[in-house]
CSV table of C-alpha atoms in Angstrom, one decimal:
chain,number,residue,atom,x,y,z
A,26,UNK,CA,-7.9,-36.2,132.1
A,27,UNK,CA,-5.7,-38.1,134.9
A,28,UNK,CA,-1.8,-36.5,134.4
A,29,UNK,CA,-0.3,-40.0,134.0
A,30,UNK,CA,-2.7,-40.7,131.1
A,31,UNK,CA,-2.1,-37.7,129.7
A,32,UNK,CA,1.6,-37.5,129.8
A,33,UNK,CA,1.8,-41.0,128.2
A,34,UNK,CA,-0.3,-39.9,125.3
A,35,UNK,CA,1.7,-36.6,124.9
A,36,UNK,CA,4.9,-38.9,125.3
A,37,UNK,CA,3.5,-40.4,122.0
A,38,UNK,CA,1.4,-37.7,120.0
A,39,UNK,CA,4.6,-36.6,117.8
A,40,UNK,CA,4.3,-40.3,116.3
A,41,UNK,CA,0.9,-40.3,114.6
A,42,UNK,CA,1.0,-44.5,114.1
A,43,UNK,CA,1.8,-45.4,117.5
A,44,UNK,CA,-0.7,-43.0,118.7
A,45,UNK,CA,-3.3,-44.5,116.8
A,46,UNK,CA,-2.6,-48.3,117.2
A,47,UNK,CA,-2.7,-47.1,121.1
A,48,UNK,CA,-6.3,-45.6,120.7
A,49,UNK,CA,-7.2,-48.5,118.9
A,50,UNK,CA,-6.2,-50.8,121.2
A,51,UNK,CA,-7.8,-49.2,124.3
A,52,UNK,CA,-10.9,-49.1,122.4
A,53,UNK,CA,-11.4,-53.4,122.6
A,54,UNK,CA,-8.7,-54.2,125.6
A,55,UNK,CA,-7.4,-53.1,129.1
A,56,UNK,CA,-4.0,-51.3,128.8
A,57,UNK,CA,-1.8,-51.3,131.9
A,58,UNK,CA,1.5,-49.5,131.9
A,59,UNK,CA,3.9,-51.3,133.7
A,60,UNK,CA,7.3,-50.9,135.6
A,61,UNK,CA,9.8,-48.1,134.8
A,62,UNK,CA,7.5,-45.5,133.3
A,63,UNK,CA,5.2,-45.5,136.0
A,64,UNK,CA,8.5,-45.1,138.7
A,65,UNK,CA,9.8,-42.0,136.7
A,66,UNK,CA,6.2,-40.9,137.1
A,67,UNK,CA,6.2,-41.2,140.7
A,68,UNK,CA,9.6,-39.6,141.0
A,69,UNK,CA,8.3,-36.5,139.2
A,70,UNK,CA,10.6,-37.4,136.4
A,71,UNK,CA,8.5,-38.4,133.3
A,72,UNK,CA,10.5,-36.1,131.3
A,73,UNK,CA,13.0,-38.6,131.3
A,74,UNK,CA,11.2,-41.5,130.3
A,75,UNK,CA,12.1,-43.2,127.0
A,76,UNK,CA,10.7,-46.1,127.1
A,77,UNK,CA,6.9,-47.4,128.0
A,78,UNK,CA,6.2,-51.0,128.9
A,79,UNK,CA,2.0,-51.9,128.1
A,80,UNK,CA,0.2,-55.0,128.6
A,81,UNK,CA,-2.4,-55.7,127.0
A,82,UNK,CA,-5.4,-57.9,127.7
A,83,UNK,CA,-8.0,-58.1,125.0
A,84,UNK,CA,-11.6,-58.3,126.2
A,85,UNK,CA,-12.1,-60.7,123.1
A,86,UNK,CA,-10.0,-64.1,122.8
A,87,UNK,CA,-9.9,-63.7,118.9
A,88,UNK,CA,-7.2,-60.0,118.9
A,89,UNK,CA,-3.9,-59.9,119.0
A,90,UNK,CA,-1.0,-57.2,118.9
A,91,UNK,CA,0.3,-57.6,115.3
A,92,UNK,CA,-3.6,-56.9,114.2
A,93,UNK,CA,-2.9,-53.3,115.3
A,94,UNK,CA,0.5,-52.3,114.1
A,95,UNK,CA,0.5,-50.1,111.4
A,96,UNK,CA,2.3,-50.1,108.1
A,97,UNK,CA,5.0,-47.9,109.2
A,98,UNK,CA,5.8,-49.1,112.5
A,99,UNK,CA,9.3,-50.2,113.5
A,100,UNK,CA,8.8,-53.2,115.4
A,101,UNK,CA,10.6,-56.7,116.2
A,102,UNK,CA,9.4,-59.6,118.0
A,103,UNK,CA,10.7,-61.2,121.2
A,104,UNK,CA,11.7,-64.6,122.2
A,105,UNK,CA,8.3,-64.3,125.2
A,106,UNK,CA,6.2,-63.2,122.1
A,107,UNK,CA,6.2,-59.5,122.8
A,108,UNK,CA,6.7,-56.7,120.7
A,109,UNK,CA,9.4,-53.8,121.0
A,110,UNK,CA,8.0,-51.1,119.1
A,111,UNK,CA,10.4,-48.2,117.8
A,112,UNK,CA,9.6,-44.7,116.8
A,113,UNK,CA,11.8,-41.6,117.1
A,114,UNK,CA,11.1,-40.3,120.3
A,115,UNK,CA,10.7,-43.3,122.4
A,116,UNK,CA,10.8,-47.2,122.2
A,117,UNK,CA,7.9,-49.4,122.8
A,118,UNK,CA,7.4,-53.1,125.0
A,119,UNK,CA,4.0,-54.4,124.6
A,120,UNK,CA,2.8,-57.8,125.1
A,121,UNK,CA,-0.5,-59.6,126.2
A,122,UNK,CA,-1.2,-60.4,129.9
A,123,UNK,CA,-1.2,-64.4,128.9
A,124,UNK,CA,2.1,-63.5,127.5
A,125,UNK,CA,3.4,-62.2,130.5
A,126,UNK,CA,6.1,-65.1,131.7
A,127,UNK,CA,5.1,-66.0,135.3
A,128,UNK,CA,1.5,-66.4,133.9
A,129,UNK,CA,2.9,-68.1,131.2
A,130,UNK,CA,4.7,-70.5,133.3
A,131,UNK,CA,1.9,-71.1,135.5
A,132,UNK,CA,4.3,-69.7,138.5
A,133,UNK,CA,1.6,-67.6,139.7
A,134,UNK,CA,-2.5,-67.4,138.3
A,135,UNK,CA,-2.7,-64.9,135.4
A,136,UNK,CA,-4.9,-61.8,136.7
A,137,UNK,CA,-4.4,-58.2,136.2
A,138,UNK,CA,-4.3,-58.0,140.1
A,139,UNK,CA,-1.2,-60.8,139.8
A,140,UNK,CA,0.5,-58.3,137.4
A,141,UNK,CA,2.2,-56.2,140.5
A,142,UNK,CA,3.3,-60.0,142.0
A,143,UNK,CA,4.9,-61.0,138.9
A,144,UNK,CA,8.5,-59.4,138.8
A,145,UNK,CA,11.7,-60.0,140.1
A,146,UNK,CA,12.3,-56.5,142.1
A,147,UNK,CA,9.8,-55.1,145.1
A,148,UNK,CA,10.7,-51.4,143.0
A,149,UNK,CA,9.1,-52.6,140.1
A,150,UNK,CA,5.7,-54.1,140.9
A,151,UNK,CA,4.2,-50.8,140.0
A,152,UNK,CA,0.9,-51.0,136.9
A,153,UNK,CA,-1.5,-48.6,136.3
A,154,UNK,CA,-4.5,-48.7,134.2
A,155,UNK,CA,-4.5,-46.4,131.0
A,156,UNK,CA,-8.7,-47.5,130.9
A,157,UNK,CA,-9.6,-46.8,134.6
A,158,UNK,CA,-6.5,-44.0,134.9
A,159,UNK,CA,-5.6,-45.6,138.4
A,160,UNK,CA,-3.3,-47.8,139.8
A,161,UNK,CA,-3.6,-51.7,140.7
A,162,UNK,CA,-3.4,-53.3,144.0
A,163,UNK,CA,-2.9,-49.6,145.9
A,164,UNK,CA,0.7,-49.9,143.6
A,165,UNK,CA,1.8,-46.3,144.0
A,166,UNK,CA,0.8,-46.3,147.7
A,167,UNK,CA,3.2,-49.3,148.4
A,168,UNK,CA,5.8,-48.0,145.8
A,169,UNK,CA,6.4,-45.1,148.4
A,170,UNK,CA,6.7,-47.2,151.2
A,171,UNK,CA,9.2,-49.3,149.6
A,172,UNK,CA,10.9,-45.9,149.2
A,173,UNK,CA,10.5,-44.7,152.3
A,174,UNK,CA,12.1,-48.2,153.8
A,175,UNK,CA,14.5,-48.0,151.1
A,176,UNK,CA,15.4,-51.6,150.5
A,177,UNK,CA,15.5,-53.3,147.5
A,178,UNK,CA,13.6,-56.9,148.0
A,179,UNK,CA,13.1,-59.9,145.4
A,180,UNK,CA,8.9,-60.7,144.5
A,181,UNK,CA,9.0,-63.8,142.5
A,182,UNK,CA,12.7,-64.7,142.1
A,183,UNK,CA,12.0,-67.2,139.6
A,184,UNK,CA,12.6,-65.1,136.6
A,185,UNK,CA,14.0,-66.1,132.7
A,186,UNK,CA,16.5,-62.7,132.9
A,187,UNK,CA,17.8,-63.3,136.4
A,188,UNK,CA,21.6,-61.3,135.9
A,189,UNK,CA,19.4,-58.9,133.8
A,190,UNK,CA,17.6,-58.4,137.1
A,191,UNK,CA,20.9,-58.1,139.0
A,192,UNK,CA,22.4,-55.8,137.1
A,193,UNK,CA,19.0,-53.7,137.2
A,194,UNK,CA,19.5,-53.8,141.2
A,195,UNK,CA,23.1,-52.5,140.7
A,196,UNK,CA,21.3,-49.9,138.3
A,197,UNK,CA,18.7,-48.6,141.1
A,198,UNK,CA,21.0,-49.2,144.0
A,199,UNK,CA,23.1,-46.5,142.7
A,200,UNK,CA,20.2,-44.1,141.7
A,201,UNK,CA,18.3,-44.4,144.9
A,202,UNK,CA,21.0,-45.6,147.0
A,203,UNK,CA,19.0,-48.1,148.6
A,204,UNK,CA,19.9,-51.2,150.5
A,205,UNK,CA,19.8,-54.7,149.2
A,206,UNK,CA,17.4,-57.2,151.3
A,207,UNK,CA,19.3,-60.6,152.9
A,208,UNK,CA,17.4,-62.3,149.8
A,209,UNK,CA,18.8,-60.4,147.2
A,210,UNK,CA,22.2,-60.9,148.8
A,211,UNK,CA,22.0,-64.5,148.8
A,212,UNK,CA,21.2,-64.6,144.8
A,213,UNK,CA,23.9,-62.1,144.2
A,214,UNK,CA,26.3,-64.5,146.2
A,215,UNK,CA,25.1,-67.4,144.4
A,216,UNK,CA,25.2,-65.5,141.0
A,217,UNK,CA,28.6,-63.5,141.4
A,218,UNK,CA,30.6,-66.8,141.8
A,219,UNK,CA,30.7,-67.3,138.3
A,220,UNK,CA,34.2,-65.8,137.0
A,221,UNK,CA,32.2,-64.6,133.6
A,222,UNK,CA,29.6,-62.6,135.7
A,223,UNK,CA,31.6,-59.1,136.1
A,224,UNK,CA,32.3,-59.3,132.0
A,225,UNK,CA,28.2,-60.9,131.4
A,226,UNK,CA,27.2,-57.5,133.0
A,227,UNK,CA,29.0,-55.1,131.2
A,228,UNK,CA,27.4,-57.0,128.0
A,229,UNK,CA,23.9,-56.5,129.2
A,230,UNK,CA,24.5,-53.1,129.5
A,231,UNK,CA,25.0,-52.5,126.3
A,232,UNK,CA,22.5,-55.1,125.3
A,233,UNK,CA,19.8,-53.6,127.6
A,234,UNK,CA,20.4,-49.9,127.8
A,235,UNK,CA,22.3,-49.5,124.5
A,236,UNK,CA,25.2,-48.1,126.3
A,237,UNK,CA,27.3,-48.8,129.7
A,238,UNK,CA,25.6,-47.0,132.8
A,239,UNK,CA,27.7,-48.1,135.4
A,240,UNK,CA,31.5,-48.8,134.7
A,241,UNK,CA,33.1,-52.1,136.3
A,242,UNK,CA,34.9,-50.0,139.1
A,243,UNK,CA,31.7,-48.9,140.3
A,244,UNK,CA,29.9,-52.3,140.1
A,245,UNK,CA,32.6,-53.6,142.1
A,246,UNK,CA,32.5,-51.0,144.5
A,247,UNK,CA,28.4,-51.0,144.7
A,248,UNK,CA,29.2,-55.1,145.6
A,249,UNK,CA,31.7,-53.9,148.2
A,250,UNK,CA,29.4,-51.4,149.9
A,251,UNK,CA,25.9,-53.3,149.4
A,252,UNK,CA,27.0,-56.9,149.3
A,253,UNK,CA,29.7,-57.2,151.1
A,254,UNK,CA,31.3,-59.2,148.2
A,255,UNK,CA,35.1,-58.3,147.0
């Protein structure tokens, strides 16, 4: 069994009904995991991983998501017609590739192999496949290189969650302490002329992450160092 695949099933084996909609699911459609999970992974730091992002593409037209959840799932229901699935040890996003908003959209053709082109940060165009237990497009190969450059660069900056996406940049900037590309500058220029933007991303912290990860003394100094924006 490929370590990936088998430390995402372990993630979930305490929580018997996620476990089984999973193995239900993989059983009639391709699972990718996608984005943050598959970083830590990379890192050597799944330990830390509380939250798993699937998408889900159903080898028959006629499923869907809310056919698998069972009775005792914790789940709510997002405005892009995803699913944030809760249990005690780790929280849940899982949607279906057509759902997927740049497919959605039409910015870019839907295809598993578009999956990797469809976010807003180089760092996360990272999917692997929980049926084939490998990665798509080369990912993780590229994924290190990125690293290894160590600058932070925009995919498809067309996004619904743009200052989300920001703030996620100010997020990884400080873990990795990487560099921001001359394109992400520009959209944090454009974006930080707003007077509400210091005070809209302290409330996406704690709309996103539940809590604040970085105070507004050190997003002000990260925009000082990285940006060159005072």
């Amino acid at each position: 069994m490929d370590d990936l695949y088998k430390k995402v099933i372990d993630k979930i084996l305490s929580d018997k009904p996620i476990c089984l909609m999973l193995n239900e699911i993989l059983n009639c459609a391709n699972v990718y995991l996608f984005g943050g999970a598959v970083r830590n992974y990379l890192d050597d730091d799944f330990e830390n991983v509380r939250d798993l992002d699937f998408v889900v593409d159903f080898k028959k037209s006629n499923y869907s998501i809310d056919e698998f959840l069972m009775k005792n799932t914790k789940f709510r229901k997002n405005i892009f017609g995803g699913y944030k699935i809760l249990s005690n040890d780790i929280c849940i996003d899982m949607w279906e590739m057509k759902d997927t908003w740049a497919f959605k959209e039409n910015k870019i053709s839907g295809s598993v192999h578009n999956l990797t082109k469809s976010v807003f940060l180089n760092i996360d165009g990272i999917v692997y496949s929980m049926n084939d237990k490998d990665y798509i497009n080369d990912c993780n190969q590229k994924y290190f290189e990125i690293r290894k450059k160590n600058i932070l660069d925009t995919v498809l900056e067309e996004n619904p969650c743009v200052e989300l996406n920001l703030l996620r940049a100010l997020v990884l900037c400080k873990k990795y302490d990487m560099e921001f590309s001359n394109n992400l500058k520009n959209i944090f220029k454009i974006y930080s002329n707003s007077e509400t933007f210091m005070d809209y991303l302290m409330y996406l912290q704690l709309n996103h992450y539940g809590k604040q990860v970085l105070s507004s003394q050190c997003i002000k100094e990260l925009m000082i160092k990285k940006l060159n924006i005072i």
